[in-house]
Amino acid sequence: MKLKIAMIGVGLIGGSLALCFKGKPGVTVMGYAHLPELKDKYIASGVVDDATLSLEEAVQDADFIFLCVPVGLLESYFGQLAKLPLKKGCIITDVGSTKASIAACAEHVRMSDAYFIGGHPMAG
């Protein structure tokens, strides 16, 4: 079985998660960067298997999408994801430190065939 994991934000938390998944049998880690120099940095550092400047390309056929961006940007990303063709059964999670606003935003953004599970970087 092959899994594609899309990392939206490959900073400290996103990068740490990416490194946990990278190199596992059957797992491909795709990073999304909003700046060309970040895309090159992610690939050169070996944190991800590949990276792109296109959100659509990053999440295409992804089994899991990790939103590892500041809480203030999550609403925008939910809106963008809602307009993209996501893989049936895709699980979307975040690493935001607050949940009320994120859960409300995720509830109002209908993503057909995808599921949102709120996360937290300190859970466990």
mmCIF file of N, CA and C in Angstrom:
data_model
loop_
_atom_site.group_PDB
_atom_site.id
_atom_site.type_symbol
_atom_site.label_atom_id
_atom_site.label_comp_id
_atom_site.label_asym_id
_atom_site.label_seq_id
_atom_site.Cartn_x
_atom_site.Cartn_y
_atom_site.Cartn_z
ATOM 1 N N MET A 1 0.837 -1.176 0.000
ATOM 2 C CA MET A 1 0.000 0.000 0.000
ATOM 3 C C MET A 1 0.885 1.244 0.000
ATOM 4 N N LYS A 2 0.561 2.188 -0.862
ATOM 5 C CA LYS A 2 1.326 3.429 -0.940
ATOM 6 C C LYS A 2 0.504 4.560 -0.350
ATOM 7 N N LEU A 3 1.151 5.406 0.434
ATOM 8 C CA LEU A 3 0.501 6.561 1.037
ATOM 9 C C LEU A 3 1.206 7.835 0.615
ATOM 10 N N LYS A 4 0.417 8.857 0.337
ATOM 11 C CA LYS A 4 0.973 10.176 0.064
ATOM 12 C C LYS A 4 0.553 11.098 1.196
ATOM 13 N N ILE A 5 1.542 11.750 1.788
ATOM 14 C CA ILE A 5 1.298 12.705 2.857
ATOM 15 C C ILE A 5 1.695 14.081 2.356
ATOM 16 N N ALA A 6 0.759 15.020 2.419
ATOM 17 C CA ALA A 6 1.022 16.401 1.999
ATOM 18 C C ALA A 6 1.251 17.251 3.238
ATOM 19 N N MET A 7 2.388 17.910 3.276
ATOM 20 C CA MET A 7 2.726 18.801 4.385
ATOM 21 C C MET A 7 2.550 20.236 3.902
ATOM 22 N N ILE A 8 1.560 20.923 4.455
ATOM 23 C CA ILE A 8 1.331 22.324 4.115
ATOM 24 C C ILE A 8 1.973 23.134 5.231
ATOM 25 N N GLY A 9 3.177 23.563 4.986
ATOM 26 C CA GLY A 9 3.995 24.219 6.004
ATOM 27 C C GLY A 9 5.037 23.232 6.504
ATOM 28 N N VAL A 10 6.291 23.498 6.185
ATOM 29 C CA VAL A 10 7.369 22.581 6.556
ATOM 30 C C VAL A 10 8.372 23.335 7.436
ATOM 31 N N GLY A 11 7.844 23.957 8.490
ATOM 32 C CA GLY A 11 8.693 24.657 9.454
ATOM 33 C C GLY A 11 9.117 23.690 10.548
ATOM 34 N N LEU A 12 9.192 24.176 11.783
ATOM 35 C CA LEU A 12 9.645 23.324 12.884
ATOM 36 C C LEU A 12 8.722 22.130 13.123
ATOM 37 N N ILE A 13 7.439 22.382 13.242
ATOM 38 C CA ILE A 13 6.509 21.280 13.518
ATOM 39 C C ILE A 13 6.257 20.456 12.259
ATOM 40 N N GLY A 14 5.948 21.118 11.150
ATOM 41 C CA GLY A 14 5.708 20.398 9.903
ATOM 42 C C GLY A 14 6.927 19.609 9.452
ATOM 43 N N GLY A 15 8.101 20.204 9.603
ATOM 44 C CA GLY A 15 9.338 19.519 9.230
ATOM 45 C C GLY A 15 9.602 18.306 10.107
ATOM 46 N N SER A 16 9.321 18.433 11.397
ATOM 47 C CA SER A 16 9.503 17.307 12.317
ATOM 48 C C SER A 16 8.566 16.159 11.959
ATOM 49 N N LEU A 17 7.310 16.499 11.665
ATOM 50 C CA LEU A 17 6.360 15.464 11.244
ATOM 51 C C LEU A 17 6.808 14.815 9.935
ATOM 52 N N ALA A 18 7.233 15.640 8.991
ATOM 53 C CA ALA A 18 7.675 15.119 7.693
ATOM 54 C C ALA A 18 8.816 14.124 7.872
ATOM 55 N N LEU A 19 9.762 14.459 8.743
ATOM 56 C CA LEU A 19 10.894 13.562 8.977
ATOM 57 C C LEU A 19 10.462 12.248 9.625
ATOM 58 N N CYS A 20 9.400 12.277 10.421
ATOM 59 C CA CYS A 20 8.874 11.038 11.018
ATOM 60 C C CYS A 20 8.334 10.095 9.947
ATOM 61 N N PHE A 21 7.712 10.669 8.928
ATOM 62 C CA PHE A 21 7.096 9.861 7.873
ATOM 63 C C PHE A 21 8.074 9.493 6.761
ATOM 64 N N LYS A 22 9.018 10.384 6.478
ATOM 65 C CA LYS A 22 9.921 10.193 5.339
ATOM 66 C C LYS A 22 10.767 8.935 5.537
ATOM 67 N N GLY A 23 10.891 8.203 4.489
ATOM 68 C CA GLY A 23 11.702 6.999 4.535
ATOM 69 C C GLY A 23 10.955 5.754 4.986
ATOM 70 N N LYS A 24 9.717 5.915 5.402
ATOM 71 C CA LYS A 24 8.916 4.744 5.765
ATOM 72 C C LYS A 24 8.507 4.030 4.473
ATOM 73 N N PRO A 25 8.494 2.709 4.479
ATOM 74 C CA PRO A 25 8.129 1.972 3.271
ATOM 75 C C PRO A 25 6.750 2.373 2.747
ATOM 76 N N GLY A 26 6.687 2.675 1.476
ATOM 77 C CA GLY A 26 5.420 2.986 0.826
ATOM 78 C C GLY A 26 4.875 4.372 1.090
ATOM 79 N N VAL A 27 5.653 5.243 1.741
ATOM 80 C CA VAL A 27 5.185 6.592 2.072
ATOM 81 C C VAL A 27 5.958 7.630 1.266
ATOM 82 N N THR A 28 5.222 8.548 0.645
ATOM 83 C CA THR A 28 5.816 9.687 -0.052
ATOM 84 C C THR A 28 5.369 10.951 0.662
ATOM 85 N N VAL A 29 6.330 11.816 0.983
ATOM 86 C CA VAL A 29 6.029 13.074 1.661
ATOM 87 C C VAL A 29 6.221 14.221 0.678
ATOM 88 N N MET A 30 5.129 14.943 0.422
ATOM 89 C CA MET A 30 5.145 16.090 -0.488
ATOM 90 C C MET A 30 4.999 17.368 0.327
ATOM 91 N N GLY A 31 5.909 18.298 0.131
ATOM 92 C CA GLY A 31 5.840 19.571 0.834
ATOM 93 C C GLY A 31 5.279 20.665 -0.053
ATOM 94 N N TYR A 32 4.523 21.564 0.560
ATOM 95 C CA TYR A 32 4.015 22.738 -0.153
ATOM 96 C C TYR A 32 4.765 23.957 0.359
ATOM 97 N N ALA A 33 5.275 24.748 -0.563
ATOM 98 C CA ALA A 33 5.983 25.980 -0.218
ATOM 99 C C ALA A 33 5.340 27.149 -0.940
ATOM 100 N N HIS A 34 5.252 28.272 -0.259
ATOM 101 C CA HIS A 34 4.683 29.455 -0.909
ATOM 102 C C HIS A 34 5.768 30.329 -1.532
ATOM 103 N N LEU A 35 7.034 29.986 -1.314
ATOM 104 C CA LEU A 35 8.153 30.722 -1.907
ATOM 105 C C LEU A 35 9.118 29.741 -2.574
ATOM 106 N N PRO A 36 9.632 30.091 -3.768
ATOM 107 C CA PRO A 36 10.547 29.180 -4.469
ATOM 108 C C PRO A 36 11.765 28.778 -3.636
ATOM 109 N N GLU A 37 12.324 29.717 -2.876
ATOM 110 C CA GLU A 37 13.517 29.386 -2.089
ATOM 111 C C GLU A 37 13.207 28.376 -0.975
ATOM 112 N N LEU A 38 11.981 28.398 -0.472
ATOM 113 C CA LEU A 38 11.594 27.408 0.534
ATOM 114 C C LEU A 38 11.443 26.029 -0.093
ATOM 115 N N LYS A 39 10.863 25.985 -1.268
ATOM 116 C CA LYS A 39 10.709 24.712 -1.990
ATOM 117 C C LYS A 39 12.073 24.057 -2.167
ATOM 118 N N ASP A 40 13.034 24.831 -2.642
ATOM 119 C CA ASP A 40 14.384 24.306 -2.855
ATOM 120 C C ASP A 40 15.027 23.872 -1.538
ATOM 121 N N LYS A 41 14.791 24.643 -0.480
ATOM 122 C CA LYS A 41 15.347 24.326 0.839
ATOM 123 C C LYS A 41 14.788 23.014 1.368
ATOM 124 N N TYR A 42 13.475 22.817 1.231
ATOM 125 C CA TYR A 42 12.849 21.589 1.718
ATOM 126 C C TYR A 42 13.449 20.362 1.035
ATOM 127 N N ILE A 43 13.629 20.456 -0.272
ATOM 128 C CA ILE A 43 14.165 19.324 -1.030
ATOM 129 C C ILE A 43 15.633 19.100 -0.694
ATOM 130 N N ALA A 44 16.428 20.179 -0.700
ATOM 131 C CA ALA A 44 17.865 20.064 -0.441
ATOM 132 C C ALA A 44 18.158 19.517 0.955
ATOM 133 N N SER A 45 17.336 19.869 1.925
ATOM 134 C CA SER A 45 17.561 19.414 3.299
ATOM 135 C C SER A 45 17.104 17.970 3.514
ATOM 136 N N GLY A 46 16.366 17.430 2.554
ATOM 137 C CA GLY A 46 15.909 16.049 2.656
ATOM 138 C C GLY A 46 14.731 15.839 3.589
ATOM 139 N N VAL A 47 14.050 16.920 3.947
ATOM 140 C CA VAL A 47 12.907 16.822 4.854
ATOM 141 C C VAL A 47 11.708 16.180 4.163
ATOM 142 N N VAL A 48 11.563 16.415 2.866
ATOM 143 C CA VAL A 48 10.455 15.865 2.086
ATOM 144 C C VAL A 48 11.009 15.110 0.883
ATOM 145 N N ASP A 49 10.184 14.286 0.293
ATOM 146 C CA ASP A 49 10.595 13.586 -0.923
ATOM 147 C C ASP A 49 10.535 14.505 -2.132
ATOM 148 N N ASP A 50 9.557 15.411 -2.123
ATOM 149 C CA ASP A 50 9.387 16.372 -3.212
ATOM 150 C C ASP A 50 8.646 17.572 -2.648
ATOM 151 N N ALA A 51 8.705 18.682 -3.369
ATOM 152 C CA ALA A 51 8.009 19.894 -2.937
ATOM 153 C C ALA A 51 7.501 20.635 -4.160
ATOM 154 N N THR A 52 6.489 21.456 -3.943
ATOM 155 C CA THR A 52 5.867 22.188 -5.036
ATOM 156 C C THR A 52 5.394 23.550 -4.549
ATOM 157 N N LEU A 53 5.219 24.454 -5.497
ATOM 158 C CA LEU A 53 4.654 25.772 -5.213
ATOM 159 C C LEU A 53 3.147 25.778 -5.436
ATOM 160 N N SER A 54 2.597 24.655 -5.873
ATOM 161 C CA SER A 54 1.172 24.534 -6.179
ATOM 162 C C SER A 54 0.461 23.746 -5.079
ATOM 163 N N LEU A 55 -0.492 24.389 -4.409
ATOM 164 C CA LEU A 55 -1.261 23.687 -3.383
ATOM 165 C C LEU A 55 -2.013 22.512 -3.999
ATOM 166 N N GLU A 56 -2.571 22.725 -5.183
ATOM 167 C CA GLU A 56 -3.312 21.650 -5.849
ATOM 168 C C GLU A 56 -2.418 20.445 -6.114
ATOM 169 N N GLU A 57 -1.209 20.686 -6.597
ATOM 170 C CA GLU A 57 -0.281 19.585 -6.852
ATOM 171 C C GLU A 57 0.119 18.896 -5.544
ATOM 172 N N ALA A 58 0.307 19.674 -4.503
ATOM 173 C CA ALA A 58 0.718 19.107 -3.212
ATOM 174 C C ALA A 58 -0.316 18.133 -2.671
ATOM 175 N N VAL A 59 -1.585 18.488 -2.777
ATOM 176 C CA VAL A 59 -2.642 17.658 -2.172
ATOM 177 C C VAL A 59 -3.252 16.641 -3.130
ATOM 178 N N GLN A 60 -2.878 16.708 -4.402
ATOM 179 C CA GLN A 60 -3.430 15.775 -5.387
ATOM 180 C C GLN A 60 -3.135 14.336 -4.964
ATOM 181 N N ASP A 61 -4.170 13.532 -4.831
ATOM 182 C CA ASP A 61 -4.071 12.120 -4.454
ATOM 183 C C ASP A 61 -3.479 11.888 -3.062
ATOM 184 N N ALA A 62 -3.473 12.916 -2.210
ATOM 185 C CA ALA A 62 -2.931 12.755 -0.853
ATOM 186 C C ALA A 62 -3.908 11.974 0.024
ATOM 187 N N ASP A 63 -3.359 11.066 0.805
ATOM 188 C CA ASP A 63 -4.150 10.308 1.765
ATOM 189 C C ASP A 63 -4.313 11.101 3.063
ATOM 190 N N PHE A 64 -3.290 11.883 3.389
ATOM 191 C CA PHE A 64 -3.293 12.723 4.584
ATOM 192 C C PHE A 64 -2.769 14.102 4.222
ATOM 193 N N ILE A 65 -3.404 15.133 4.774
ATOM 194 C CA ILE A 65 -2.942 16.507 4.602
ATOM 195 C C ILE A 65 -2.732 17.088 5.992
ATOM 196 N N PHE A 66 -1.510 17.518 6.260
ATOM 197 C CA PHE A 66 -1.184 18.158 7.532
ATOM 198 C C PHE A 66 -1.063 19.654 7.302
ATOM 199 N N LEU A 67 -1.909 20.427 7.982
ATOM 200 C CA LEU A 67 -1.857 21.887 7.903
ATOM 201 C C LEU A 67 -0.977 22.378 9.044
ATOM 202 N N CYS A 68 0.252 22.729 8.708
ATOM 203 C CA CYS A 68 1.246 23.136 9.709
ATOM 204 C C CYS A 68 1.610 24.599 9.497
ATOM 205 N N VAL A 69 0.602 25.426 9.507
ATOM 206 C CA VAL A 69 0.764 26.864 9.276
ATOM 207 C C VAL A 69 0.212 27.607 10.491
ATOM 208 N N PRO A 70 0.540 28.894 10.626
ATOM 209 C CA PRO A 70 -0.018 29.663 11.745
ATOM 210 C C PRO A 70 -1.547 29.616 11.750
ATOM 211 N N VAL A 71 -2.119 29.610 12.949
ATOM 212 C CA VAL A 71 -3.570 29.515 13.117
ATOM 213 C C VAL A 71 -4.305 30.562 12.286
ATOM 214 N N GLY A 72 -3.752 31.756 12.191
ATOM 215 C CA GLY A 72 -4.393 32.828 11.438
ATOM 216 C C GLY A 72 -4.515 32.559 9.952
ATOM 217 N N LEU A 73 -3.771 31.591 9.433
ATOM 218 C CA LEU A 73 -3.822 31.256 8.004
ATOM 219 C C LEU A 73 -4.715 30.052 7.703
ATOM 220 N N LEU A 74 -5.141 29.343 8.727
ATOM 221 C CA LEU A 74 -5.895 28.108 8.502
ATOM 222 C C LEU A 74 -7.204 28.323 7.761
ATOM 223 N N GLU A 75 -7.929 29.374 8.085
ATOM 224 C CA GLU A 75 -9.203 29.618 7.404
ATOM 225 C C GLU A 75 -8.998 29.749 5.900
ATOM 226 N N SER A 76 -7.952 30.446 5.502
ATOM 227 C CA SER A 76 -7.648 30.600 4.078
ATOM 228 C C SER A 76 -7.342 29.245 3.434
ATOM 229 N N TYR A 77 -6.559 28.415 4.125
ATOM 230 C CA TYR A 77 -6.223 27.107 3.563
ATOM 231 C C TYR A 77 -7.443 26.195 3.486
ATOM 232 N N PHE A 78 -8.315 26.238 4.488
ATOM 233 C CA PHE A 78 -9.546 25.449 4.408
ATOM 234 C C PHE A 78 -10.359 25.874 3.189
ATOM 235 N N GLY A 79 -10.455 27.174 2.960
ATOM 236 C CA GLY A 79 -11.192 27.683 1.806
ATOM 237 C C GLY A 79 -10.599 27.209 0.493
ATOM 238 N N GLN A 80 -9.270 27.216 0.410
ATOM 239 C CA GLN A 80 -8.610 26.752 -0.814
ATOM 240 C C GLN A 80 -8.803 25.251 -1.010
ATOM 241 N N LEU A 81 -8.664 24.489 0.064
ATOM 242 C CA LEU A 81 -8.831 23.035 -0.041
ATOM 243 C C LEU A 81 -10.244 22.654 -0.448
ATOM 244 N N ALA A 82 -11.221 23.421 0.011
ATOM 245 C CA ALA A 82 -12.621 23.131 -0.315
ATOM 246 C C ALA A 82 -12.893 23.229 -1.809
ATOM 247 N N LYS A 83 -12.053 23.958 -2.528
ATOM 248 C CA LYS A 83 -12.241 24.148 -3.973
ATOM 249 C C LYS A 83 -11.456 23.137 -4.807
ATOM 250 N N LEU A 84 -10.657 22.314 -4.154
ATOM 251 C CA LEU A 84 -9.800 21.380 -4.881
ATOM 252 C C LEU A 84 -10.382 19.970 -4.858
ATOM 253 N N PRO A 85 -10.077 19.183 -5.895
ATOM 254 C CA PRO A 85 -10.532 17.786 -5.908
ATOM 255 C C PRO A 85 -9.628 16.947 -4.998
ATOM 256 N N LEU A 86 -10.117 16.630 -3.809
ATOM 257 C CA LEU A 86 -9.334 15.846 -2.864
ATOM 258 C C LEU A 86 -9.655 14.364 -3.013
ATOM 259 N N LYS A 87 -8.684 13.539 -2.675
ATOM 260 C CA LYS A 87 -8.861 12.092 -2.757
ATOM 261 C C LYS A 87 -9.964 11.643 -1.797
ATOM 262 N N LYS A 88 -10.800 10.744 -2.256
ATOM 263 C CA LYS A 88 -11.889 10.218 -1.420
ATOM 264 C C LYS A 88 -11.289 9.574 -0.167
ATOM 265 N N GLY A 89 -11.792 9.996 0.993
ATOM 266 C CA GLY A 89 -11.312 9.450 2.255
ATOM 267 C C GLY A 89 -10.095 10.156 2.828
ATOM 268 N N CYS A 90 -9.641 11.192 2.170
ATOM 269 C CA CYS A 90 -8.479 11.949 2.636
ATOM 270 C C CYS A 90 -8.735 12.483 4.050
ATOM 271 N N ILE A 91 -7.728 12.390 4.897
ATOM 272 C CA ILE A 91 -7.826 12.923 6.254
ATOM 273 C C ILE A 91 -6.991 14.192 6.335
ATOM 274 N N ILE A 92 -7.631 15.256 6.811
ATOM 275 C CA ILE A 92 -6.971 16.549 6.971
ATOM 276 C C ILE A 92 -6.860 16.828 8.461
ATOM 277 N N THR A 93 -5.680 17.221 8.907
ATOM 278 C CA THR A 93 -5.489 17.587 10.299
ATOM 279 C C THR A 93 -4.612 18.826 10.377
ATOM 280 N N ASP A 94 -4.545 19.408 11.560
ATOM 281 C CA ASP A 94 -3.757 20.621 11.750
ATOM 282 C C ASP A 94 -2.911 20.474 13.007
ATOM 283 N N VAL A 95 -2.004 21.415 13.192
ATOM 284 C CA VAL A 95 -1.180 21.436 14.398
ATOM 285 C C VAL A 95 -1.384 22.746 15.154
ATOM 286 N N GLY A 96 -2.524 23.383 14.923
ATOM 287 C CA GLY A 96 -2.821 24.650 15.586
ATOM 288 C C GLY A 96 -2.988 24.477 17.083
ATOM 289 N N SER A 97 -2.615 25.511 17.825
ATOM 290 C CA SER A 97 -2.656 25.443 19.286
ATOM 291 C C SER A 97 -4.024 25.775 19.865
ATOM 292 N N THR A 98 -4.934 26.273 19.045
ATOM 293 C CA THR A 98 -6.296 26.543 19.501
ATOM 294 C C THR A 98 -7.240 25.688 18.677
ATOM 295 N N LYS A 99 -8.411 25.403 19.209
ATOM 296 C CA LYS A 99 -9.306 24.513 18.472
ATOM 297 C C LYS A 99 -10.662 25.112 18.143
ATOM 298 N N ALA A 100 -11.205 25.969 18.972
ATOM 299 C CA ALA A 100 -12.572 26.454 18.752
ATOM 300 C C ALA A 100 -12.727 27.105 17.388
ATOM 301 N N SER A 101 -11.863 28.043 17.056
ATOM 302 C CA SER A 101 -11.994 28.742 15.774
ATOM 303 C C SER A 101 -11.671 27.823 14.604
ATOM 304 N N ILE A 102 -10.722 26.933 14.796
ATOM 305 C CA ILE A 102 -10.339 26.009 13.722
ATOM 306 C C ILE A 102 -11.477 25.026 13.446
ATOM 307 N N ALA A 103 -12.044 24.467 14.501
ATOM 308 C CA ALA A 103 -13.152 23.518 14.328
ATOM 309 C C ALA A 103 -14.350 24.195 13.681
ATOM 310 N N ALA A 104 -14.635 25.430 14.085
ATOM 311 C CA ALA A 104 -15.758 26.166 13.488
ATOM 312 C C ALA A 104 -15.505 26.417 12.014
ATOM 313 N N CYS A 105 -14.285 26.775 11.684
ATOM 314 C CA CYS A 105 -13.929 27.041 10.285
ATOM 315 C C CYS A 105 -14.036 25.755 9.470
ATOM 316 N N ALA A 106 -13.494 24.669 9.994
ATOM 317 C CA ALA A 106 -13.530 23.393 9.277
ATOM 318 C C ALA A 106 -14.963 22.916 9.092
ATOM 319 N N GLU A 107 -15.811 23.181 10.070
ATOM 320 C CA GLU A 107 -17.211 22.767 9.995
ATOM 321 C C GLU A 107 -17.962 23.511 8.899
ATOM 322 N N HIS A 108 -17.609 24.753 8.683
ATOM 323 C CA HIS A 108 -18.306 25.566 7.689
ATOM 324 C C HIS A 108 -17.771 25.376 6.268
ATOM 325 N N VAL A 109 -16.587 24.828 6.169
ATOM 326 C CA VAL A 109 -16.009 24.589 4.845
ATOM 327 C C VAL A 109 -16.264 23.133 4.496
ATOM 328 N N ARG A 110 -17.122 22.917 3.537
ATOM 329 C CA ARG A 110 -17.475 21.553 3.149
ATOM 330 C C ARG A 110 -16.434 21.008 2.180
ATOM 331 N N MET A 111 -15.798 19.940 2.579
ATOM 332 C CA MET A 111 -14.826 19.284 1.722
ATOM 333 C C MET A 111 -15.370 17.906 1.396
ATOM 334 N N SER A 112 -15.945 17.767 0.224
ATOM 335 C CA SER A 112 -16.527 16.482 -0.142
ATOM 336 C C SER A 112 -15.446 15.413 -0.159
ATOM 337 N N ASP A 113 -15.779 14.281 0.386
ATOM 338 C CA ASP A 113 -14.917 13.107 0.406
ATOM 339 C C ASP A 113 -13.726 13.203 1.346
ATOM 340 N N ALA A 114 -13.537 14.309 2.068
ATOM 341 C CA ALA A 114 -12.416 14.454 2.994
ATOM 342 C C ALA A 114 -12.943 14.581 4.417
ATOM 343 N N TYR A 115 -12.092 14.253 5.366
ATOM 344 C CA TYR A 115 -12.464 14.300 6.777
ATOM 345 C C TYR A 115 -11.462 15.160 7.539
ATOM 346 N N PHE A 116 -11.954 16.001 8.441
ATOM 347 C CA PHE A 116 -11.079 16.827 9.264
ATOM 348 C C PHE A 116 -11.032 16.274 10.680
ATOM 349 N N ILE A 117 -9.817 16.103 11.190
ATOM 350 C CA ILE A 117 -9.591 15.704 12.574
ATOM 351 C C ILE A 117 -8.646 16.735 13.172
ATOM 352 N N GLY A 118 -9.143 17.519 14.111
ATOM 353 C CA GLY A 118 -8.311 18.548 14.733
ATOM 354 C C GLY A 118 -7.181 17.925 15.532
ATOM 355 N N GLY A 119 -6.005 18.488 15.381
ATOM 356 C CA GLY A 119 -4.835 17.999 16.105
ATOM 357 C C GLY A 119 -4.260 19.085 16.989
ATOM 358 N N HIS A 120 -3.168 18.774 17.652
ATOM 359 C CA HIS A 120 -2.472 19.743 18.495
ATOM 360 C C HIS A 120 -1.031 19.270 18.619
ATOM 361 N N PRO A 121 -0.062 20.180 18.537
ATOM 362 C CA PRO A 121 1.338 19.758 18.569
ATOM 363 C C PRO A 121 1.768 19.158 19.908
ATOM 364 N N MET A 122 0.995 19.368 20.957
ATOM 365 C CA MET A 122 1.364 18.853 22.274
ATOM 366 C C MET A 122 0.504 17.667 22.698
ATOM 367 N N ALA A 123 -0.276 17.117 21.786
ATOM 368 C CA ALA A 123 -1.152 15.988 22.124
ATOM 369 C C ALA A 123 -0.321 14.738 22.378
ATOM 370 N N GLY A 124 -0.830 13.870 23.209
ATOM 371 C CA GLY A 124 -0.141 12.605 23.384
ATOM 372 C C GLY A 124 -0.033 12.146 24.771
#
